mmCIF file with all atom_site columns, C-alpha atoms and ligand atoms in Angstrom:
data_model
loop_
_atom_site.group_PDB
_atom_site.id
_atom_site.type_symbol
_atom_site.label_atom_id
_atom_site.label_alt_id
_atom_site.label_comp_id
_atom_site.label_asym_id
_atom_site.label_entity_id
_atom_site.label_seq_id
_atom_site.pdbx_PDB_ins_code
_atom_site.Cartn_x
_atom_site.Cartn_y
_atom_site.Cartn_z
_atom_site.occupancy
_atom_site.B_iso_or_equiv
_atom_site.pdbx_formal_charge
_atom_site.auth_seq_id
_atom_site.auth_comp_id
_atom_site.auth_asym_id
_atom_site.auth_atom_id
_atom_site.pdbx_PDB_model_num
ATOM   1   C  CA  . UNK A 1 1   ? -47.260 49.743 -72.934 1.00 49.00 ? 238 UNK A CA  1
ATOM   2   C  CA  . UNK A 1 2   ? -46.543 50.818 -76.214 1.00 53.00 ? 239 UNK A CA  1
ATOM   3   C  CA  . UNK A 1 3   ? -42.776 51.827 -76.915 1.00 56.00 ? 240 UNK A CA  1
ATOM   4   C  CA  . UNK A 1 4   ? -41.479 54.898 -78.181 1.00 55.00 ? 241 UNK A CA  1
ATOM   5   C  CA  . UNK A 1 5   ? -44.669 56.754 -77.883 1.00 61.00 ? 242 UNK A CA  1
ATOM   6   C  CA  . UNK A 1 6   ? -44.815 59.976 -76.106 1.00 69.00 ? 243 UNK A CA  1
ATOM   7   C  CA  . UNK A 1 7   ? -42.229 59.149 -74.444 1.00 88.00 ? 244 UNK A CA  1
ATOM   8   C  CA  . UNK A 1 8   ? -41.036 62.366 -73.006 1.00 93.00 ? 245 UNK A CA  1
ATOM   9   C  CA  . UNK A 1 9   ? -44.468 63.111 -71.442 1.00 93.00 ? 246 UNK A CA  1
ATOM   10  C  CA  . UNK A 1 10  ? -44.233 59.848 -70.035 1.00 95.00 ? 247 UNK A CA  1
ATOM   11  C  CA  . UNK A 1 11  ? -40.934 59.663 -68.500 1.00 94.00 ? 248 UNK A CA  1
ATOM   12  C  CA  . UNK A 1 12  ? -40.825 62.727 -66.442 1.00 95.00 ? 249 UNK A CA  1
ATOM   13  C  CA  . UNK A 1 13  ? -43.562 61.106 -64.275 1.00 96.00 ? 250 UNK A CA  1
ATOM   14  C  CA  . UNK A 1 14  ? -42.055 59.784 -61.072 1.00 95.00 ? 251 UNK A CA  1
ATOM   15  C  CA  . UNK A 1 15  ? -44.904 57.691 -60.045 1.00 97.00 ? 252 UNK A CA  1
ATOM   16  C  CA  . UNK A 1 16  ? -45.670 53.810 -60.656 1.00 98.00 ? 253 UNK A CA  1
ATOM   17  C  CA  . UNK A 1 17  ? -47.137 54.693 -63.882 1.00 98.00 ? 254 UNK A CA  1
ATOM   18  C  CA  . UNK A 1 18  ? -48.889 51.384 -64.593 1.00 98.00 ? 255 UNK A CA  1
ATOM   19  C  CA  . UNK A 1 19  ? -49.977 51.841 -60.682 1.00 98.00 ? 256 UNK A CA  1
ATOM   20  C  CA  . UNK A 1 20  ? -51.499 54.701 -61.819 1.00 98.00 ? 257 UNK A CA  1
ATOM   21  C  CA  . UNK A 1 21  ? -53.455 53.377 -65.249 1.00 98.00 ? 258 UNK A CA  1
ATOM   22  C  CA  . UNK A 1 22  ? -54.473 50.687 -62.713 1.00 98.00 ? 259 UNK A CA  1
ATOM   23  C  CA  . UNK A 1 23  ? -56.364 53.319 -60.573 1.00 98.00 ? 260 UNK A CA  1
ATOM   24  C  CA  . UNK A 1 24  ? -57.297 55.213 -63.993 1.00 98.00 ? 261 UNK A CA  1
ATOM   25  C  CA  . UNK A 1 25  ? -59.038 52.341 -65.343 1.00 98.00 ? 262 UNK A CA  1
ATOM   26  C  CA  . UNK A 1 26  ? -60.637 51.040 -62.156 1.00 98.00 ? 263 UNK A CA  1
ATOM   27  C  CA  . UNK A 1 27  ? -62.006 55.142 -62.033 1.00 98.00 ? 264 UNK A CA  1
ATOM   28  C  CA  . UNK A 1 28  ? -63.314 54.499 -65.915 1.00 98.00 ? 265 UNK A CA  1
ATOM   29  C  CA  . UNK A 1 29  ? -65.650 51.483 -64.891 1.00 98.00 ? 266 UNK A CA  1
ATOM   30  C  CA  . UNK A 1 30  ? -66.582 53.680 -62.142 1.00 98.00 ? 267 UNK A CA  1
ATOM   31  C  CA  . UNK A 1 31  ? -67.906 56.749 -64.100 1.00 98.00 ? 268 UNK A CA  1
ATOM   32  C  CA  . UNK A 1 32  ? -69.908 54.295 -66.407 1.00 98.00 ? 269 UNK A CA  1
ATOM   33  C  CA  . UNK A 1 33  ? -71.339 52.281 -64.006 1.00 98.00 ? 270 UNK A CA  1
ATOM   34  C  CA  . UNK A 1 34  ? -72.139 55.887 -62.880 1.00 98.00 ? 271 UNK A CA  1
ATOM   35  C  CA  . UNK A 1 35  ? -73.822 56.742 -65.687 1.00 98.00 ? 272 UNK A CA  1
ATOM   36  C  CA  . UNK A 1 36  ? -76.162 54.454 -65.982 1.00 98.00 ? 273 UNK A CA  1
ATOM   37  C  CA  . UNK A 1 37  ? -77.521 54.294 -62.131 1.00 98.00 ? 274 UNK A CA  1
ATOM   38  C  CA  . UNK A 1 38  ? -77.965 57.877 -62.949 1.00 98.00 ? 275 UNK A CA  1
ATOM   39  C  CA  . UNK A 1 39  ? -79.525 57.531 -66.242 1.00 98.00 ? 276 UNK A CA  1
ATOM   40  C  CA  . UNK A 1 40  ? -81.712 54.192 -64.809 1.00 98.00 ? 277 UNK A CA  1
ATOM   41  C  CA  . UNK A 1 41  ? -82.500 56.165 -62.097 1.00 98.00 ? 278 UNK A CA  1
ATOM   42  C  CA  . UNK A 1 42  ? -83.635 59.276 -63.939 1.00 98.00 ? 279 UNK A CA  1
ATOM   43  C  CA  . UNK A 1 43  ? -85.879 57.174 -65.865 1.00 98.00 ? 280 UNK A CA  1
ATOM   44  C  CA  . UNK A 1 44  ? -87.781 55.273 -63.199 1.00 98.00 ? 281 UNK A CA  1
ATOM   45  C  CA  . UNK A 1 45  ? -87.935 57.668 -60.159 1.00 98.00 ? 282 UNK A CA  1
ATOM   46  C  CA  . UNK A 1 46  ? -91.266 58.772 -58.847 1.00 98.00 ? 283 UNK A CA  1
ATOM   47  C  CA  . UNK A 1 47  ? -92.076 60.992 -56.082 1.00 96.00 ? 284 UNK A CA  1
ATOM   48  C  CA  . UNK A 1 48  ? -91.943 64.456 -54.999 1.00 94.00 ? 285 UNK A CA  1
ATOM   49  C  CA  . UNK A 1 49  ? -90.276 67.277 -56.800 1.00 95.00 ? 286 UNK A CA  1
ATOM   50  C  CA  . UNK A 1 50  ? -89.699 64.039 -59.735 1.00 96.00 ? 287 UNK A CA  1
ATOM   51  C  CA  . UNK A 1 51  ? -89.567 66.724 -62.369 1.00 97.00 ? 288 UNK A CA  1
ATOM   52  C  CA  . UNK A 1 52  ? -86.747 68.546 -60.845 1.00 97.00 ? 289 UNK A CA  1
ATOM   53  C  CA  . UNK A 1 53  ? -84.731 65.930 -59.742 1.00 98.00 ? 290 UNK A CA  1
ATOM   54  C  CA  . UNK A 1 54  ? -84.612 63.641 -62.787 1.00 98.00 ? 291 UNK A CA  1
ATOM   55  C  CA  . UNK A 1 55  ? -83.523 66.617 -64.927 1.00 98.00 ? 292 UNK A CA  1
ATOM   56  C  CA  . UNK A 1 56  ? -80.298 67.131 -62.179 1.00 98.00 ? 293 UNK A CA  1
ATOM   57  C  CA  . UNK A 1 57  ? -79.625 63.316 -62.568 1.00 98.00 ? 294 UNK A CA  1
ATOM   58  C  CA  . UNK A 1 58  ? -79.963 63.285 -66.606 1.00 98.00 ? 295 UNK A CA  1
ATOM   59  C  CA  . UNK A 1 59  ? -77.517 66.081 -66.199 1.00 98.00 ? 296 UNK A CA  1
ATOM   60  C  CA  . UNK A 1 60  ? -75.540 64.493 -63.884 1.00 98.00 ? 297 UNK A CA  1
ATOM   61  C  CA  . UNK A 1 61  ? -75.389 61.188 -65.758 1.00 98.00 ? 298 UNK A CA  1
ATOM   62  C  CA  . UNK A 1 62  ? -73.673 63.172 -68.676 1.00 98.00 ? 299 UNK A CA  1
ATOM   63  C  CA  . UNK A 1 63  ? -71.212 65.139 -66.716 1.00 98.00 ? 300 UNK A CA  1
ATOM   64  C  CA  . UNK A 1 64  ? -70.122 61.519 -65.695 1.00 98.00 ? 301 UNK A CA  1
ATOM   65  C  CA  . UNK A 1 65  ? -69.608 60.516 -69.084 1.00 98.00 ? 302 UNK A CA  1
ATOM   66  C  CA  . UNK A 1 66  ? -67.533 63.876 -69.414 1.00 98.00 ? 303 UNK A CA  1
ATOM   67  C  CA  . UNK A 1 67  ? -65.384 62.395 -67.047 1.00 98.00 ? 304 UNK A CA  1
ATOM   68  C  CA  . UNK A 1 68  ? -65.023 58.929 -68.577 1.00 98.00 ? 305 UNK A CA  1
ATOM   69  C  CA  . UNK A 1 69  ? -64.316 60.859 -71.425 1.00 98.00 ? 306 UNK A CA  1
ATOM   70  C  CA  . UNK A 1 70  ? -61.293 62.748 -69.662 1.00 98.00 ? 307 UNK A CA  1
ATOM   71  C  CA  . UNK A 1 71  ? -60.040 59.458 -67.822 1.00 98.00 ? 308 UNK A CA  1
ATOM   72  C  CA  . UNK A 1 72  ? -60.001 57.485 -70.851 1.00 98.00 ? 309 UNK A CA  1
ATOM   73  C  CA  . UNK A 1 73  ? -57.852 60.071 -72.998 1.00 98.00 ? 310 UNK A CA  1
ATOM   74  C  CA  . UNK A 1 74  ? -55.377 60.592 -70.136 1.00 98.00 ? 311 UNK A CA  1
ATOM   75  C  CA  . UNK A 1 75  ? -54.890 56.970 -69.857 1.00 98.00 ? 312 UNK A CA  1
ATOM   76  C  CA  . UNK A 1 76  ? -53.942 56.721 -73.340 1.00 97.00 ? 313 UNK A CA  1
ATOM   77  C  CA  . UNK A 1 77  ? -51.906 59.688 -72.954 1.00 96.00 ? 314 UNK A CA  1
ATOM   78  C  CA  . UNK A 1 78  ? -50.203 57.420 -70.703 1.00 97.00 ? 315 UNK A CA  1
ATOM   79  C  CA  . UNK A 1 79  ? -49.532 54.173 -73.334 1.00 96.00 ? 316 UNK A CA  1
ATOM   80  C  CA  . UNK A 1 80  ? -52.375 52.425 -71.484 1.00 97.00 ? 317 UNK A CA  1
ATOM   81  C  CA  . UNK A 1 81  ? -54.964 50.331 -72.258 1.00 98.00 ? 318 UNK A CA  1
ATOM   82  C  CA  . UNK A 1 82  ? -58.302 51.474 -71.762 1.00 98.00 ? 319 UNK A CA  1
ATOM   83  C  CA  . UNK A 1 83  ? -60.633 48.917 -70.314 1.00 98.00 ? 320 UNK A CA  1
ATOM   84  C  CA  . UNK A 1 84  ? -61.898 46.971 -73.449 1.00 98.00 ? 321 UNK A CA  1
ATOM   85  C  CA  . UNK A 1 85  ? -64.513 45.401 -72.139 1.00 98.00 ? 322 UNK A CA  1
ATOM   86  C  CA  . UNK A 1 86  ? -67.592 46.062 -69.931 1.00 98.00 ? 323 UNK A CA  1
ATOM   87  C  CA  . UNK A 1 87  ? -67.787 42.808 -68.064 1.00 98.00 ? 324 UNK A CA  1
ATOM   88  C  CA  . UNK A 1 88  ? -64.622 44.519 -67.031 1.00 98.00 ? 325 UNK A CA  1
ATOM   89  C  CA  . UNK A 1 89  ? -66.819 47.144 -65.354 1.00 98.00 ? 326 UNK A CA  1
ATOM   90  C  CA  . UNK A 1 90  ? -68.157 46.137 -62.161 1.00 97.00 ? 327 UNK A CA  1
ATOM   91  C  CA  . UNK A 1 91  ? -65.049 43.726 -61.474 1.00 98.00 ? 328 UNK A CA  1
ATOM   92  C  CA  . UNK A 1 92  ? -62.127 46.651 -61.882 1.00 98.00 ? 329 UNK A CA  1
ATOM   93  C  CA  . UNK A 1 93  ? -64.643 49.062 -59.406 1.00 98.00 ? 330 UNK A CA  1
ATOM   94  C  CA  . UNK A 1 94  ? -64.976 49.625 -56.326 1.00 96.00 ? 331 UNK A CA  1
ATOM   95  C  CA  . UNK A 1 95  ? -67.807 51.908 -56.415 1.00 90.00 ? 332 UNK A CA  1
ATOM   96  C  CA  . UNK A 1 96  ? -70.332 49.500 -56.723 1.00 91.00 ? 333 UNK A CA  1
ATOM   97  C  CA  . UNK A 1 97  ? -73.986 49.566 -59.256 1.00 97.00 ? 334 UNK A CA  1
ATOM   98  C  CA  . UNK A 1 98  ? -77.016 49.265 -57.227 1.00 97.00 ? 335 UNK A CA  1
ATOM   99  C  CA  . UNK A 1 99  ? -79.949 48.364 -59.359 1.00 98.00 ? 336 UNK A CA  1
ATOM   100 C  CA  . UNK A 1 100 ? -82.495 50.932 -58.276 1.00 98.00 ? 337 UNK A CA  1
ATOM   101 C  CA  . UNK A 1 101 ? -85.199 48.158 -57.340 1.00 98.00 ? 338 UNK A CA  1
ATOM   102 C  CA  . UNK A 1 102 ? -87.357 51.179 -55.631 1.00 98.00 ? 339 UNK A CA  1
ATOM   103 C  CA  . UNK A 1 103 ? -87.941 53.933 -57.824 1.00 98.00 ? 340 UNK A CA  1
ATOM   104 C  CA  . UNK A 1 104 ? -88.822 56.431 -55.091 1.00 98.00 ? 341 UNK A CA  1
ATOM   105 C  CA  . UNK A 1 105 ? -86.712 59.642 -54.925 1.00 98.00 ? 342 UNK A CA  1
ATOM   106 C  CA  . UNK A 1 106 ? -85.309 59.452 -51.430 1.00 98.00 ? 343 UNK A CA  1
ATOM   107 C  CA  . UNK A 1 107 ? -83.900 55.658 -52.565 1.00 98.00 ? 344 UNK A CA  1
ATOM   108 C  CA  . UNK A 1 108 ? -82.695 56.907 -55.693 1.00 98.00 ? 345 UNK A CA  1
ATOM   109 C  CA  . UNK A 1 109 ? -81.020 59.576 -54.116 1.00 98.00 ? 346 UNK A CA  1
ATOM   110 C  CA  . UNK A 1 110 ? -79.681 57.618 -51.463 1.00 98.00 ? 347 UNK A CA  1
ATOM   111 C  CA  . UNK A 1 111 ? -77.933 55.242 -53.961 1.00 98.00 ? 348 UNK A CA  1
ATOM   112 C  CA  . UNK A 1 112 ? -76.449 58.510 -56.167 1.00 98.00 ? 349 UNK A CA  1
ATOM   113 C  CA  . UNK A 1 113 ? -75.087 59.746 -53.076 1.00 98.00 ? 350 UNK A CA  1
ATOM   114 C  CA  . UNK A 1 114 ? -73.990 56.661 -51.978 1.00 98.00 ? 351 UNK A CA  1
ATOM   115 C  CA  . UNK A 1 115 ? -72.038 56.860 -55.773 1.00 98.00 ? 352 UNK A CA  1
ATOM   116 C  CA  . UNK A 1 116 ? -70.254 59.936 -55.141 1.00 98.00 ? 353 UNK A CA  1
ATOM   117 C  CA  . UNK A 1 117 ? -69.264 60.048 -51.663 1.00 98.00 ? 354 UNK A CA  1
ATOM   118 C  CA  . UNK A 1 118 ? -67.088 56.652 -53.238 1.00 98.00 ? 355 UNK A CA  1
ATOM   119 C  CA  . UNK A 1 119 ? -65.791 58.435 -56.408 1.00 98.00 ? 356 UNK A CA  1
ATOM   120 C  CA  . UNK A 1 120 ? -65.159 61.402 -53.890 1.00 98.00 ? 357 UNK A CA  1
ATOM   121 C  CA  . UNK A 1 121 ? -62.949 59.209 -52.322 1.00 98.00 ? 358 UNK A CA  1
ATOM   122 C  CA  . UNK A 1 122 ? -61.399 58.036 -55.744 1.00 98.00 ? 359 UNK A CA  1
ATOM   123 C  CA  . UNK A 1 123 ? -60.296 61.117 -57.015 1.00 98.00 ? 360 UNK A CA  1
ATOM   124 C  CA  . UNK A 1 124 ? -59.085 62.684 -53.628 1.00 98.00 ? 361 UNK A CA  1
ATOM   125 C  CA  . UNK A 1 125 ? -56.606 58.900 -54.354 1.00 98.00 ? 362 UNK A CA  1
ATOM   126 C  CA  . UNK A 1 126 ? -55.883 60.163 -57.618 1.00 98.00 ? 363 UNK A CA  1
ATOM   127 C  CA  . UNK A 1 127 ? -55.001 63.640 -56.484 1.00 98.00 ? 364 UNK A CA  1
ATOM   128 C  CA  . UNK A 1 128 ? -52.919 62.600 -53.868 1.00 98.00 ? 365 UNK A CA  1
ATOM   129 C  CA  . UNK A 1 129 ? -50.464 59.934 -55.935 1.00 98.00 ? 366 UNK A CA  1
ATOM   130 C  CA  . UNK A 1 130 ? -50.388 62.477 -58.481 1.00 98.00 ? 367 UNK A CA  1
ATOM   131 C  CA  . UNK A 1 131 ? -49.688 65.053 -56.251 1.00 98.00 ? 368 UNK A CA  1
ATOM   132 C  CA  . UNK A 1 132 ? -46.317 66.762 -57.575 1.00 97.00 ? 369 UNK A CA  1
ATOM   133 C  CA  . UNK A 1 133 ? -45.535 63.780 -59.567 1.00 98.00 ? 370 UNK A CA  1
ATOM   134 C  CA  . UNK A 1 134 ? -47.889 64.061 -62.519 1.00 98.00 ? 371 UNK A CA  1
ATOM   135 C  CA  . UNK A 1 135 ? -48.974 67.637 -62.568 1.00 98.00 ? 372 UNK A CA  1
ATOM   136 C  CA  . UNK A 1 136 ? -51.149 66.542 -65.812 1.00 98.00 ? 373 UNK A CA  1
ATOM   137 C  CA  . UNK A 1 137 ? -53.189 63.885 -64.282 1.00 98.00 ? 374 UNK A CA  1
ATOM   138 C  CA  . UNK A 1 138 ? -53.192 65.664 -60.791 1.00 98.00 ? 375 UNK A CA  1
ATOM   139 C  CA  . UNK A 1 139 ? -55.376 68.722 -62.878 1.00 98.00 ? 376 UNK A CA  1
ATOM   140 C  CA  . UNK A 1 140 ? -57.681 66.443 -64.042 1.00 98.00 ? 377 UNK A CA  1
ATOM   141 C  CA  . UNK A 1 141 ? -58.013 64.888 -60.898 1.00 98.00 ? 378 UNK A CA  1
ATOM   142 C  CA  . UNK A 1 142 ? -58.544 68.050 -59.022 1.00 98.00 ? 379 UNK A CA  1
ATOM   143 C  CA  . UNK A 1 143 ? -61.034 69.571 -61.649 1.00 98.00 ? 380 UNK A CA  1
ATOM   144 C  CA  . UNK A 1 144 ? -63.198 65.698 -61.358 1.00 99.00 ? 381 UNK A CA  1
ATOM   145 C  CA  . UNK A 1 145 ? -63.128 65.887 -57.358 1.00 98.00 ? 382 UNK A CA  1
ATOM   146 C  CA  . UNK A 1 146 ? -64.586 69.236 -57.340 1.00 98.00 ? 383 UNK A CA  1
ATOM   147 C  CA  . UNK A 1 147 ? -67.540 68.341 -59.738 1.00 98.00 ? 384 UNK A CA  1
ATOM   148 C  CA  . UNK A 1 148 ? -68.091 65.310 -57.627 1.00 98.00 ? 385 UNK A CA  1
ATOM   149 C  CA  . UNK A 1 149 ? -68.006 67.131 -54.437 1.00 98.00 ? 386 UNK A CA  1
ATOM   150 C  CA  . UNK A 1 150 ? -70.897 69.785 -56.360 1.00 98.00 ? 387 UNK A CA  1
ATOM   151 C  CA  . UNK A 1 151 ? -72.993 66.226 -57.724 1.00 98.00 ? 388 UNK A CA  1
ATOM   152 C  CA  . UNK A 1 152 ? -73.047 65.243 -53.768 1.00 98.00 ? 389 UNK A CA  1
ATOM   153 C  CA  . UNK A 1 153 ? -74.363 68.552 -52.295 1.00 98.00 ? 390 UNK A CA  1
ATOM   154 C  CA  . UNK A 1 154 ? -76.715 68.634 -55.273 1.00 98.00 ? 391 UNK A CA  1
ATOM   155 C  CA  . UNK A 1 155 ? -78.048 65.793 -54.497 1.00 98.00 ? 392 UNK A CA  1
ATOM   156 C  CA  . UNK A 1 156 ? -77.895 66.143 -50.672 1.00 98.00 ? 393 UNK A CA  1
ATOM   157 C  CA  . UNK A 1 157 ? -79.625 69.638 -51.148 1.00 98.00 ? 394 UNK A CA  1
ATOM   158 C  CA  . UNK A 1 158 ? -82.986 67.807 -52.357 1.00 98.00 ? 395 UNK A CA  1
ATOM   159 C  CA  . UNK A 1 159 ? -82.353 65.314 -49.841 1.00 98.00 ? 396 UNK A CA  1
ATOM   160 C  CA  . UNK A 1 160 ? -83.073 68.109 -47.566 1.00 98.00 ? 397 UNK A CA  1
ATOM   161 C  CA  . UNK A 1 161 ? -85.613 69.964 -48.911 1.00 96.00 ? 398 UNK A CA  1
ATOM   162 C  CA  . UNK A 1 162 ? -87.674 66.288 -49.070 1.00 96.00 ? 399 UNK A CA  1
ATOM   163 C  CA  . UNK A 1 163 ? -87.241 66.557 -45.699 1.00 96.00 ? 400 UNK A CA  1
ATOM   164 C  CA  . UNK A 1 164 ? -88.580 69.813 -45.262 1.00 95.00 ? 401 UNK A CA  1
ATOM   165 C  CA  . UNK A 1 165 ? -91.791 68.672 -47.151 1.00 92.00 ? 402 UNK A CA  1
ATOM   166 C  CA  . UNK A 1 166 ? -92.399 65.850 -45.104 1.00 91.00 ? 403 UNK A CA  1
ATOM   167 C  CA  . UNK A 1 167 ? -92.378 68.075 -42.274 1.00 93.00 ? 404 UNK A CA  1
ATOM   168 C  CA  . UNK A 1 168 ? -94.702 70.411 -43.480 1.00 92.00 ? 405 UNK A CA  1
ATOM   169 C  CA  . UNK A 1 169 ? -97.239 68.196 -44.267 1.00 88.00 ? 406 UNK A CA  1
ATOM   170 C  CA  . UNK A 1 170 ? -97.300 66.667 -41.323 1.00 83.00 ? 407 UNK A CA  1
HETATM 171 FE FE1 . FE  B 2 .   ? -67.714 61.240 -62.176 1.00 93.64 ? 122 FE  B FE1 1
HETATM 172 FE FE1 . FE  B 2 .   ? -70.584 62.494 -59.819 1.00 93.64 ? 123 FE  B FE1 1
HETATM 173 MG MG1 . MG  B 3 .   ? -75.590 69.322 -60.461 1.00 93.64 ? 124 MG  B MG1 1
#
């Protein structure tokens, strides 16, 4: 950590703050590797309602960069180091790429849902050791969780209507 810098905003946290750049970073290799199964994905998948769907996971693949984008400033915010280096990625997350080997909808969706229920789980961590201790990272948390919790009932809502399809035609 840096010295001197911001060091007011800094020392009225009363949390492990290098605990806390730890679970920062590890959620900033998680929104990339994010990103790109959503923006792989969007690219390959095949299968009904293709149209619609790969336009929700373009979309989604950007409002996961948003968040990167969020994570990384807070953590500098913080005196932190951002993670430098990509080969950092998959080693510092726990949500885990999948390389989408089958490009049909249901196992793309499968593997995006798969995605958020685990950075669901992050940022509900986040919240929680933030909770009253860091009321500036706790927002940003909060704000995160709730567009993660939309990306999994998005993508749970086509899961359905799939479903639906299938049953029609049968
Ligand atoms: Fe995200
Ligand atoms: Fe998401
Ligand atoms: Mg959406």
């Amino acid at each position: 950590m840096k010295e001197n810098a911001r060091k007011k905003g800094v020392a009225i946290l009363t949390l492990d703050v290098q605990k806390l750049i730890d679970m920062l970073n590890a959620a900033l290799s998680e929104e990339w590797l994010a990103y790109y199964q959503y923006w792989i994905g969007a690219q390959l998948v095949e299968g009904p309602m293709r149209t619609e769907i790969e336009t929700e996971l373009l979309k989604h693949a950007g409002e996961e960069l948003a968040h990167a984008d969020r994570i990384v400033k807070r953590i500098i915010e913080l005196n932190g180091t951002p993670v430098l280096n990509p080969d950092k990625w998959s080693k510092l997350a726990r949500c885990k790429y999948e390389a989408p080997k089958d490009p049909h909808v249901e196992s793309i969706l499968a593997q995006n849902i798969c995605g958020e229920r685990c950075a669901i789980q992050r940022y509900q961590e986040i919240a929680d050791y933030t909770n009253t201790t860091d009321y500036v990272t706790h927002a940003i948390a909060v704000a995160i969780l709730a567009e993660e919790v939309e990306h999994e009932k998005d993508l749970e809502d086509f899961v359905v209507d799939i479903n639906l399809l299938k049953k029609a035609s049968k």
